[in-house]
Coordinates of C-alpha atoms in Angstrom, one line a residue:
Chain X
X1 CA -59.9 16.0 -38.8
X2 CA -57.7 19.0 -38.3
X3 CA -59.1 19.7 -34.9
X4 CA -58.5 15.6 -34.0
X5 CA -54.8 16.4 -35.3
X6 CA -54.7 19.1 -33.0
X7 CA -55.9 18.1 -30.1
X8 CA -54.0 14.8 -30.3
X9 CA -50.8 16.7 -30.9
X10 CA -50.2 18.1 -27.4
X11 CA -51.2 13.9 -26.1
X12 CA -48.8 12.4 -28.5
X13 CA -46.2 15.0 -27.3
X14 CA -46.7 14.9 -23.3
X15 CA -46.5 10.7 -23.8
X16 CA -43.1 11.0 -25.6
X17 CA -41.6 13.2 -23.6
X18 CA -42.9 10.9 -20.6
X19 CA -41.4 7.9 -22.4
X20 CA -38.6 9.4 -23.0
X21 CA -38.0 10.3 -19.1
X22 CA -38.9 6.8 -18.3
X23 CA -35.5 5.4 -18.9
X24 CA -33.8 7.9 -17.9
X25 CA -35.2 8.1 -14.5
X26 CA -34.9 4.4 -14.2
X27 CA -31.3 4.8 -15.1
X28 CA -30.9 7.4 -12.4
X29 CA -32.2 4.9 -9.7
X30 CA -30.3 2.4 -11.0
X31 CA -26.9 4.8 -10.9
X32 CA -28.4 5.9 -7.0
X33 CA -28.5 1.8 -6.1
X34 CA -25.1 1.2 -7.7
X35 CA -23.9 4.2 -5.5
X36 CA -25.2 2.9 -2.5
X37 CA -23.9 -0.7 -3.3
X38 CA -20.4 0.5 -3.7
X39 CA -19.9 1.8 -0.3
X40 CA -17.6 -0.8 1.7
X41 CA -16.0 -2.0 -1.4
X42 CA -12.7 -1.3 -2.6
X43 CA -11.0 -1.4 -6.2
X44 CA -7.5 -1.2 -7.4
X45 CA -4.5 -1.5 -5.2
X46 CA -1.6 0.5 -3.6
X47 CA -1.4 4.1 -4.2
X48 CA -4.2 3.6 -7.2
X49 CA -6.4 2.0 -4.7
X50 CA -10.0 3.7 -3.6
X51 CA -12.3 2.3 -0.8
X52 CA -15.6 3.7 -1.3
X53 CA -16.5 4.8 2.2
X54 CA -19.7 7.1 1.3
X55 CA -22.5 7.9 -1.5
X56 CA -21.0 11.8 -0.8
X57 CA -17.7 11.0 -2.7
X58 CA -19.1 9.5 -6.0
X59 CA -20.1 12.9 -7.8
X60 CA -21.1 11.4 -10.6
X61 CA -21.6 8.2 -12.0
X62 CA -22.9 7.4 -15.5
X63 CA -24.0 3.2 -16.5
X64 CA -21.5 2.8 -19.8
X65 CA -22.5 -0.9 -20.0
X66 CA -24.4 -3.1 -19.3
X67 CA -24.8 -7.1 -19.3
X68 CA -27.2 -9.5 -17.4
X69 CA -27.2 -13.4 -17.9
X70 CA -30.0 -13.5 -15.1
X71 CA -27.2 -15.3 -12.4
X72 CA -24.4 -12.2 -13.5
X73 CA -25.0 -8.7 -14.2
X74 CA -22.3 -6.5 -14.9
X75 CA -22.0 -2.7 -15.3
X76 CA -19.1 -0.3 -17.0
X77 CA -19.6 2.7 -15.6
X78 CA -17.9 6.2 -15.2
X79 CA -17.2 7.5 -12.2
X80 CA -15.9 11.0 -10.9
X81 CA -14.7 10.8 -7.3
X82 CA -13.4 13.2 -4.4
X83 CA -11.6 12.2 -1.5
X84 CA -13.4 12.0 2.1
X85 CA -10.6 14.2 3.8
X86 CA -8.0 16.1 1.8
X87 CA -7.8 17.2 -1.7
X88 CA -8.3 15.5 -5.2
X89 CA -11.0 14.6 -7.4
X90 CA -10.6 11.9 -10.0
X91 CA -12.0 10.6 -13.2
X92 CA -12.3 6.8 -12.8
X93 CA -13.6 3.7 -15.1
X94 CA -14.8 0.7 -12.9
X95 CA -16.3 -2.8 -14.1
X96 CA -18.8 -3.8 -11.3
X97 CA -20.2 -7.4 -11.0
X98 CA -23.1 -8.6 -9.5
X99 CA -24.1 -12.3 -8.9
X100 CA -27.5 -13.4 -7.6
X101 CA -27.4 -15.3 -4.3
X102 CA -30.5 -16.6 -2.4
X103 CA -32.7 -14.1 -4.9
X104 CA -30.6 -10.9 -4.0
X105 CA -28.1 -9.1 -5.9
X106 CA -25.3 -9.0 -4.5
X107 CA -21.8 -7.1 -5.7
X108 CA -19.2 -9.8 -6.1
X109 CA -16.1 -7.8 -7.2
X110 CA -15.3 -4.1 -8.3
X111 CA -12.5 -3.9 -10.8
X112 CA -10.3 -0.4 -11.5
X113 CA -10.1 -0.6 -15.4
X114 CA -8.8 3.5 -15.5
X115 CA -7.9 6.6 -12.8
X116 CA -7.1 9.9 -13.4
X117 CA -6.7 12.6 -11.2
X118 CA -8.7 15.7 -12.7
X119 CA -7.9 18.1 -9.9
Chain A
X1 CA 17.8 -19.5 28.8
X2 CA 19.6 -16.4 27.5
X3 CA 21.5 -19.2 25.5
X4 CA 18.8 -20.9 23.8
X5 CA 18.0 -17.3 22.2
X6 CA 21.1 -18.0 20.1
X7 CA 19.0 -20.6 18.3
X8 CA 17.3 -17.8 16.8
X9 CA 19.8 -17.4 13.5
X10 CA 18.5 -17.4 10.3
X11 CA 16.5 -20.3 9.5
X12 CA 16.6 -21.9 13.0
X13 CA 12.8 -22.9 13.3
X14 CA 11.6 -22.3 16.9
X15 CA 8.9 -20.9 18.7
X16 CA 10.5 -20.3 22.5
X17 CA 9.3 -18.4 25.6
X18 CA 11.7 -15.9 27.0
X19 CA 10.8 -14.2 30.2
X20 CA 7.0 -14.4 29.3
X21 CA 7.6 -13.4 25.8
X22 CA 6.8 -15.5 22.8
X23 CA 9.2 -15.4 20.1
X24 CA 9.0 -17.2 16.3
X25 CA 11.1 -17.3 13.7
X26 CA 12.3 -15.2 11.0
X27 CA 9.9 -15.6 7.8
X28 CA 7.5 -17.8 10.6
X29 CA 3.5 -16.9 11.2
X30 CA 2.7 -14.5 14.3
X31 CA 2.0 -16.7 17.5
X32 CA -1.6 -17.7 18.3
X33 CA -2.5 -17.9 14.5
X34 CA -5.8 -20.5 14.3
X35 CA -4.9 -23.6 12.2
X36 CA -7.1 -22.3 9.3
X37 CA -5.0 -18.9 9.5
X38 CA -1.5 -21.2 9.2
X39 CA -3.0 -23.0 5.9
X40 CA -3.9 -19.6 4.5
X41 CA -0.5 -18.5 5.5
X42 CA 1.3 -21.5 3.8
X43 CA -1.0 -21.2 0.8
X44 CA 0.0 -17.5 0.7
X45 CA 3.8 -18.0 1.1
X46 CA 3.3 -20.4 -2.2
X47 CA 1.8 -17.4 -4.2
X48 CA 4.5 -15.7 -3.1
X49 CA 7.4 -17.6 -3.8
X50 CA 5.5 -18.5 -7.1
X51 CA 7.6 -17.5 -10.4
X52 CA 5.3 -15.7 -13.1
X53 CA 6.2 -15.8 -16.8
X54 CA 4.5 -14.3 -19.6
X55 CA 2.5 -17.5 -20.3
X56 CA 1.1 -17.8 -16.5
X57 CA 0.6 -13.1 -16.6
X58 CA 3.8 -11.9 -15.9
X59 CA 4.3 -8.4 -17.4
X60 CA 4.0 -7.1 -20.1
X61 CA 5.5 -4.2 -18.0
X62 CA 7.1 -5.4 -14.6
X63 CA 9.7 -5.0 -12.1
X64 CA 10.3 -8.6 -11.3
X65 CA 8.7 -12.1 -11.5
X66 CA 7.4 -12.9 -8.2
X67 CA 6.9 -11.3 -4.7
X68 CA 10.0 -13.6 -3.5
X69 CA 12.3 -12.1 -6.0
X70 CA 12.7 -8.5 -3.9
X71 CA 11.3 -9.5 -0.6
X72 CA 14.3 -12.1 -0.2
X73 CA 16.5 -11.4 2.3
X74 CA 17.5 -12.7 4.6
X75 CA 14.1 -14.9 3.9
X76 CA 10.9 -14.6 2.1
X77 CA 9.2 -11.7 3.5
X78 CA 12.3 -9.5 3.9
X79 CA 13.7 -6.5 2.3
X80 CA 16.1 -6.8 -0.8
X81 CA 18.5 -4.8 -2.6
X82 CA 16.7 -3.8 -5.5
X83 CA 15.4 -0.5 -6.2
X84 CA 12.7 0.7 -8.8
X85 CA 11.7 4.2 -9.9
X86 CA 8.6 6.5 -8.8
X87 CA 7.4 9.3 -10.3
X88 CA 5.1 11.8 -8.8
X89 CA 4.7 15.8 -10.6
X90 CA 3.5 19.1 -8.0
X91 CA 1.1 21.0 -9.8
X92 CA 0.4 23.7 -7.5
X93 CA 1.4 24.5 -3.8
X94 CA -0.4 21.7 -2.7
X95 CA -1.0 19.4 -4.9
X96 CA 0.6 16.3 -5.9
X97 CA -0.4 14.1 -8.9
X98 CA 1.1 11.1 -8.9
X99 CA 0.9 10.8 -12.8
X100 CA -1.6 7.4 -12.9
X101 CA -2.8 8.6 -16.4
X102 CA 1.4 8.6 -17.6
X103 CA 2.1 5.4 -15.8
X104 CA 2.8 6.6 -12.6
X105 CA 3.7 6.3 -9.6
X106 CA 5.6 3.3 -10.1
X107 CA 7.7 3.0 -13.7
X108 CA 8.5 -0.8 -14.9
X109 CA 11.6 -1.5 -15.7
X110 CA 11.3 -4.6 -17.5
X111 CA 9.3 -5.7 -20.2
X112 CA 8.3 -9.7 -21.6
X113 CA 10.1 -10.7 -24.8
X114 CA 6.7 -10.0 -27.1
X115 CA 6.7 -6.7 -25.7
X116 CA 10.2 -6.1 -26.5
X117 CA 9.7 -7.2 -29.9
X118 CA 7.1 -4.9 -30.5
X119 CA 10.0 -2.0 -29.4
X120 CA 9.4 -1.1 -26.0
X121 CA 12.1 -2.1 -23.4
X122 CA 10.4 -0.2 -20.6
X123 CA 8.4 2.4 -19.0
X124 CA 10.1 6.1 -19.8
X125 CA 10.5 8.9 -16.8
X126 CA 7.4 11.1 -18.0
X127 CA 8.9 14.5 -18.8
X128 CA 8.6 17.3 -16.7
X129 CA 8.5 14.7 -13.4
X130 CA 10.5 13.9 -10.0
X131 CA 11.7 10.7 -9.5
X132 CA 12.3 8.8 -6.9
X133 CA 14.6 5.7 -6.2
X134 CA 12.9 3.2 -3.6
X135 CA 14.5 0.0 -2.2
X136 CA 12.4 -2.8 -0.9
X137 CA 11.2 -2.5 2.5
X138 CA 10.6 -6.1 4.7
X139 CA 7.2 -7.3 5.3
X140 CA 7.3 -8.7 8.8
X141 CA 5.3 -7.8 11.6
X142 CA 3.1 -5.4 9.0
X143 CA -0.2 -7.0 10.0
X144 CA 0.0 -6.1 13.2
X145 CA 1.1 -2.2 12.0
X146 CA -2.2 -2.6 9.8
X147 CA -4.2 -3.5 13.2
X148 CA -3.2 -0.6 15.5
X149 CA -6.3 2.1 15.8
X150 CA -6.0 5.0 13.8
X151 CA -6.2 7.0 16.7
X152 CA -3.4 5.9 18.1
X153 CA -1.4 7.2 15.0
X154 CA -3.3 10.4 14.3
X155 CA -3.0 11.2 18.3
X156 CA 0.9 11.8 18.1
X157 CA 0.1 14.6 15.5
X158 CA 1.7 17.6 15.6
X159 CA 1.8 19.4 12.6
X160 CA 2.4 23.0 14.1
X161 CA 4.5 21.7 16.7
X162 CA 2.7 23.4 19.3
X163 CA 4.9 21.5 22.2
X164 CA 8.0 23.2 20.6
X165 CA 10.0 20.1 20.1
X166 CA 11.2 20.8 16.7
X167 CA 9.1 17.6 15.6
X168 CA 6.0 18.4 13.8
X169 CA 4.4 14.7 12.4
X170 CA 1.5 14.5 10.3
X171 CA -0.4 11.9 8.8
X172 CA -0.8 11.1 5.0
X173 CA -3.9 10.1 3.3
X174 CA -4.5 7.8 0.5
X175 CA -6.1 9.4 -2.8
X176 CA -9.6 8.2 -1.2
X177 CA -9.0 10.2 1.7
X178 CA -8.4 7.1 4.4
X179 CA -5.2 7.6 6.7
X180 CA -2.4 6.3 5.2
X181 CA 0.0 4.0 7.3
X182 CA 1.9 1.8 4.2
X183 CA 4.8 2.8 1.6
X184 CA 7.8 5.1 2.6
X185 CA 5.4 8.4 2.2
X186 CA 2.6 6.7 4.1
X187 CA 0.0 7.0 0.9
X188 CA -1.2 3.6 1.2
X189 CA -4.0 3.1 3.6
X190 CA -4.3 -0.5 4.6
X191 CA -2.0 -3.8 4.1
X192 CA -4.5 -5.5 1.8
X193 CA -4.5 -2.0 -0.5
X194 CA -1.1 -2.5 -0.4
X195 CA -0.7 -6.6 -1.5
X196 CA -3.5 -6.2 -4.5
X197 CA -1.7 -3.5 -5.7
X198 CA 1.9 -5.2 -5.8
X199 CA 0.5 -7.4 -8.4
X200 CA -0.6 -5.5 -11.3
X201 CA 2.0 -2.8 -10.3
X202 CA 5.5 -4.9 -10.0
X203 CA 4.7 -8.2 -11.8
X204 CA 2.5 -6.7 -14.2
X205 CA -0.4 -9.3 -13.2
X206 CA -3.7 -8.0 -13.0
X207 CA -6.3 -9.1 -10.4
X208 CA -9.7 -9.3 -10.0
X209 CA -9.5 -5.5 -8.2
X210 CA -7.3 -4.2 -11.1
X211 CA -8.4 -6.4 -14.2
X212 CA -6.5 -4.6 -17.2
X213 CA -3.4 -4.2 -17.5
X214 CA -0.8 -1.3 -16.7
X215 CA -0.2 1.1 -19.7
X216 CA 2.5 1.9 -21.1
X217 CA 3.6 5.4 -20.0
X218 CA -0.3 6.2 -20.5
X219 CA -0.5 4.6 -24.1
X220 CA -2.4 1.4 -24.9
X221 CA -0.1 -1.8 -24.7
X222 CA 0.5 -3.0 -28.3
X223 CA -2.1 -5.8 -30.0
X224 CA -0.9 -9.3 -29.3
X225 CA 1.5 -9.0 -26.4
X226 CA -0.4 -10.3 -24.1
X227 CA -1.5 -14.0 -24.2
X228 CA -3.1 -14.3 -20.9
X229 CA -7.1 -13.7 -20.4
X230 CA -7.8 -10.6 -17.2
X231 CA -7.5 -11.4 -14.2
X232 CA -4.3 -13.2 -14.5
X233 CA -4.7 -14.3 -10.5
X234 CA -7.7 -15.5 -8.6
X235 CA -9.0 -13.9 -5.6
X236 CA -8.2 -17.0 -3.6
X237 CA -4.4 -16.3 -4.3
X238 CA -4.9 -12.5 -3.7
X239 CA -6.4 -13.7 -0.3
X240 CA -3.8 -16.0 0.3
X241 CA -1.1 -13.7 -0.4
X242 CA -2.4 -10.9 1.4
X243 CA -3.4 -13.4 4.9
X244 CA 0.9 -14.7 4.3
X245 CA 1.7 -10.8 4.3
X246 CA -0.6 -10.0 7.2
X247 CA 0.5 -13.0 9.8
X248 CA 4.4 -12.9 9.5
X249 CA 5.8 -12.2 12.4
X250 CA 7.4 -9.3 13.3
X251 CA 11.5 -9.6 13.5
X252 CA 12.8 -12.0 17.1
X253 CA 14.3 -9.5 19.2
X254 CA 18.2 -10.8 19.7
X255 CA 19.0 -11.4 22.8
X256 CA 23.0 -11.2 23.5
X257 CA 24.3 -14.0 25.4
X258 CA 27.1 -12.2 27.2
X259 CA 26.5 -10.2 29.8
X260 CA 28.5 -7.3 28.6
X261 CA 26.9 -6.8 25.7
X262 CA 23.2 -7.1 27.0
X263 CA 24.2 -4.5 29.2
X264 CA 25.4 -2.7 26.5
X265 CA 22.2 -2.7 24.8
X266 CA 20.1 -1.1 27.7
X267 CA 22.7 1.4 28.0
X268 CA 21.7 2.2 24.4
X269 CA 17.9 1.8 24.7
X270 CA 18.7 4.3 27.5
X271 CA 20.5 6.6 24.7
X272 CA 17.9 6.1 22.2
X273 CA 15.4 8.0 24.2
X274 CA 17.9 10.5 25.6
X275 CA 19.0 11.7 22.3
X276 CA 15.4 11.8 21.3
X277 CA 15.0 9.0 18.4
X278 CA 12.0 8.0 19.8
X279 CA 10.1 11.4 19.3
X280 CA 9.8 10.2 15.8
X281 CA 10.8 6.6 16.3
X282 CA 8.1 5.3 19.0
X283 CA 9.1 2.2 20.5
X284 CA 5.3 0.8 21.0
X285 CA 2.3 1.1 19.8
X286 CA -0.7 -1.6 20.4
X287 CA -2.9 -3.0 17.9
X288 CA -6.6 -2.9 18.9
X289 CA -9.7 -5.4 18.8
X290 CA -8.9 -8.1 16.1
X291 CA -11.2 -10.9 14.7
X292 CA -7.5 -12.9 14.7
X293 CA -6.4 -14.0 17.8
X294 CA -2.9 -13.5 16.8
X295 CA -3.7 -9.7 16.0
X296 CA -5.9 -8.9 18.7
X297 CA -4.8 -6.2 21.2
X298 CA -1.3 -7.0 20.7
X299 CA 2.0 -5.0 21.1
X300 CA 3.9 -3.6 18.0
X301 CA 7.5 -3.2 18.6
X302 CA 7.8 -1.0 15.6
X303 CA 9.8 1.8 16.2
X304 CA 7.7 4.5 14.4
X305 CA 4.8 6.9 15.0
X306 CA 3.8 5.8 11.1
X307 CA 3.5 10.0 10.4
X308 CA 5.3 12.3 8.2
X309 CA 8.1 14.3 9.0
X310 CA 10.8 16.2 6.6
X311 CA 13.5 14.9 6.6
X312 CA 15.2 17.9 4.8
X313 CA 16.2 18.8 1.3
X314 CA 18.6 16.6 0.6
X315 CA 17.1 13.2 1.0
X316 CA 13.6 15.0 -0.8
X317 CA 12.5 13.2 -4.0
X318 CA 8.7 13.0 -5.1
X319 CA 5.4 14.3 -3.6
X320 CA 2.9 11.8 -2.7
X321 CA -0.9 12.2 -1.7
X322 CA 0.0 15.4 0.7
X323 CA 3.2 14.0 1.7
X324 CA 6.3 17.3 0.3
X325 CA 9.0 16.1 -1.4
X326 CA 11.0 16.1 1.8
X327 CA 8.5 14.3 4.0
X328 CA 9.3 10.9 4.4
X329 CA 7.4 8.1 7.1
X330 CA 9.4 7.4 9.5
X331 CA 10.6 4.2 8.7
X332 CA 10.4 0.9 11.0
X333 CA 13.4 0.2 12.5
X334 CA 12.6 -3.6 13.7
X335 CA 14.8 -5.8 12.1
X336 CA 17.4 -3.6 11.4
X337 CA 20.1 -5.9 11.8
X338 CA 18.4 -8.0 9.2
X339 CA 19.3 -4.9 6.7
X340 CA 22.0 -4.7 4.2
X341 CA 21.1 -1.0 3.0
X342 CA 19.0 1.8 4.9
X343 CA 16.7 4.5 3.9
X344 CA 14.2 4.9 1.3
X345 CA 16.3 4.9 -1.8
X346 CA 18.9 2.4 -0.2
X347 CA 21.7 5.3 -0.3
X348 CA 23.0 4.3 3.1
X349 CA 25.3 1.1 3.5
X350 CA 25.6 1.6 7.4
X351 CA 22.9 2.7 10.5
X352 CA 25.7 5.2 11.3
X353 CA 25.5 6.4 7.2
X354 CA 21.8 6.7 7.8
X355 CA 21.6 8.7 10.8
X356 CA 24.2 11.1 9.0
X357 CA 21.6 11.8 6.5
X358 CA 19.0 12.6 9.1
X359 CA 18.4 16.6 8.6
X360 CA 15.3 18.6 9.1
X361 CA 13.0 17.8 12.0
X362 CA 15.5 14.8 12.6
X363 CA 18.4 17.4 12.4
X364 CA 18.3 17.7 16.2
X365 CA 18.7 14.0 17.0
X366 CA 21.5 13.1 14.4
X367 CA 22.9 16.1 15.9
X368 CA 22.5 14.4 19.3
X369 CA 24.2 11.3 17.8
X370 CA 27.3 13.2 17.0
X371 CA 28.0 14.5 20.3
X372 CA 27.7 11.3 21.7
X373 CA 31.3 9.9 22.7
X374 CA 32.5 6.8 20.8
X375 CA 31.0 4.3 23.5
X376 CA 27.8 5.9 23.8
X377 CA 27.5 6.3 20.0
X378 CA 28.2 2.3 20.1
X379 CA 25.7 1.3 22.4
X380 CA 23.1 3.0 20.5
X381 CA 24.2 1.1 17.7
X382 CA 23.9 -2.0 19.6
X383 CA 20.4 -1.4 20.8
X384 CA 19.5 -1.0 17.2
X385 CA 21.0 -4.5 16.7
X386 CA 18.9 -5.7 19.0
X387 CA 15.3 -5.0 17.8

């Protein structure tokens, strides 16, 4: 009995650290897609305004939220951005929504909901 | 012919060919705009002139309750005499922050009646920062600013002044790192930026691109002062608003009906370039391919180069993106005559008061101006009455 404990130890170990990765390495696709979505959009306005223009200036991004009624998915999610050309890197908070059209995903809007500049 | 240009006084509603040249009305759509494009435009000049109140997402914080109410004169779309307060704080040798997280750059002035009940009149000066007065610039002819190539604007760069001139432009950059054409420090990078920020920033209405609403010097708004569900404006009015912006036409040129006085005016176009306004103040740019017809490889008679350039110490104010506290865009000088004050902050009450205040790179052309015998010095003015 003690040798089945033993040997099923390491098992039971190995398959909760791999469950344990699984969500988190779905989540990390998940943040890369959003990334790549974002490019082309713009949120905010004026001099709080920021165009995402490539996957290079989102250093970070991290899902805070998530809801999906199957025809509307949105995300919260926290963002840490760096200008393309110039100076400044800021902390941001962005609401992103998806609607589903002809099967696909698609981003509808991307809403500023905080900026900071960090540096 | 030269007569029929007299129509074009405020109001009069024409669309006339002078010489090959289309002209339309102050406050009127750009020529050659599609039918759709004129119902956006008229939809868009509703939004506009549309009054907010607290019950339809005016405020809490704001400047004023509709787009109309500072872009007023001499109609919708034009400049207007009020001025509001920007904030911006340098940090280091370089680097500007334009103090979003304390409610900057732009501090409300007014506040709805729940938020005054709950104590809070307006947004403060955040300690420790520069402030700037800023009056309200027109709006005409901006689409077509919006549509010329960037490299048009970053080609006239010279921010060593290799050629010697004493003029050393530079371009701005929004905070996402885009060239930055819009506002008087150039840190706004396209028109649209510009319109969906207006909004949430001067009417305290938030949109479907900024959904909450502006804090209050950094600080949460207080419970209950808001009775209107985020976003407080559709996306079809942001459109709308931001297609009326982008099609209004730049300023008629006027056209003097005696002789003397047209003469006059090319005597002072001829002036304008000798004394060397137009290093900074470029007479024409062109905008480049456009889906709209009416913005499509078209000339801009805008009378700027859209770069930085300092304009010395004692006009300075705020930093913005990498703009000093000195450096200023140069301003657009179409539709001058359509001005009752000049210069960023409004200081100047004359054309001749603003070109006084013209120091650093400009030094050298207001110095120009001076020397200019009385004559010369009013045909110059003239020409400027005249675009």
């Amino acid at each position: 009995m003690k040798l089945i404990l033993m040997r099923l130890i390491p098992i039971l170990w190995v398959a909760e650290v791999a469950l344990a990765g699984l969500p988190v390495s779905v989540r990390a696709d998940e943040a890369d897609r959003l990334k790549s979505d974002l490019i082309g959009h713009c949120m905010g306005g004026r001099e709080k305004c920021w165009k995402f223009q490539s996957p290079e200036q989102i250093k970070k991004l991290e899902i805070r939220q998530q809801t999906d009624d199957g025809a509307r998915r949105v995300y919260v999610v926290a963002l840490e951005l760096r200008a393309a050309k110039g100076e400044g890197r800021y902390a941001a908070e962005a609401r992103i929504e998806y609607v589903k059209s002809a099967g696909n995903w698609k981003i509808k809007q991307i809403g500023l909901l905080s900026l900071i500049k960090i540096e | 012919m030269i007569a029929i240009t007299k129509l074009l006084g405020l109001g009069a509603i024409s669309s006339l060919l002078l010489g090959g040249c289309q002209v339309t009305e102050l406050g009127g759509p750009l020529t050659d705009v599609s039918s759709a494009e004129r119902a956006q435009f008229n939809a868009g000049r509703r939004v506009f002139q549309r009054a907010f109140t607290p019950e339809s997402g005016l405020g809490p914080l704001f400047n004023s309750v509709s787009c109309v109410a500072c872009h007023e004169s001499p109609v919708p779309g034009g400049a207007g005499e009020r001025t509001e307060i920007h904030v911006a704080r340098l940090v280091g040798p370089q680097t500007c922050d334009p103090l979003f997280q304390q409610g900057g750059p732009v501090i409300q002035q007014n506040a709805t009646p729940r938020l005054r009940a709950a104590g809070i009149e307006r947004e403060q000066i955040p300690p420790g920062a520069a402030q700037a007065r800023r009056s309200t610039p027109p709006l005409f002819g901006l689409g077509l600013v919006d549509a010329i190539p960037e490299a048009a604007i970053l080609s006239r760069e010279d921010p060593d002044d290799a050629d010697g001139d004493g003029i050393s432009g530079r371009a701005n950059r929004a905070i996402d790192g885009r060239l930055g054409r819009f506002g008087r420090k150039a840190a706004v990078a396209e028109l649209s930026d510009f319109n969906a920020g207006a909004f949430p920033l001067e009417l305290g209405v938030t949109t479907p691109r900024s959904p909450v609403e502006e804090t209050v010097n950094g600080k949460p708004l207080p419970p209950d002062v808001d009775p209107v569900s985020d976003p407080e404006i559709s996306e079809e009015d942001l459109e709308a608003t931001a297609a009326y912006v982008r099609l209004l036409a730049p300023p008629p040129l006027q056209i003097f009906t005696r002789a003397a006085e047209q003469a006059m005016v090319e005597r002072g176009k001829g002036l304008f370039m000798t004394v060397k306004c137009a290093a900074c103040h470029v007479p024409e740019m062109m905008t480049g391919p456009h889906a709209s017809k009416a913005l499509d490889r078209r000339p801009v008679a805008l009378y700027s180069d859209l770069l930085l350039h300092d304009m010395g110490a004692a006009l300075a104010d705020i930093c913005l993106g990498q703009a000093h506290a000195a450096e200023f865009r140069t301003e657009m000088l179409w539709g001058l005559r359509f001005r009752r004050q000049f210069l960023h902050d409004g200081r100047a009450r004359t054309v001749t008061e603003a070109i006084e205040h013209h120091a650093g790179e400009a030094q050298g052309a207001r110095d120009r101006f001076r020397a200019l015998g009385e004559e010369d010095q009013k045909a110059l003015l003239k020409f400027l009455e005249s675009i």
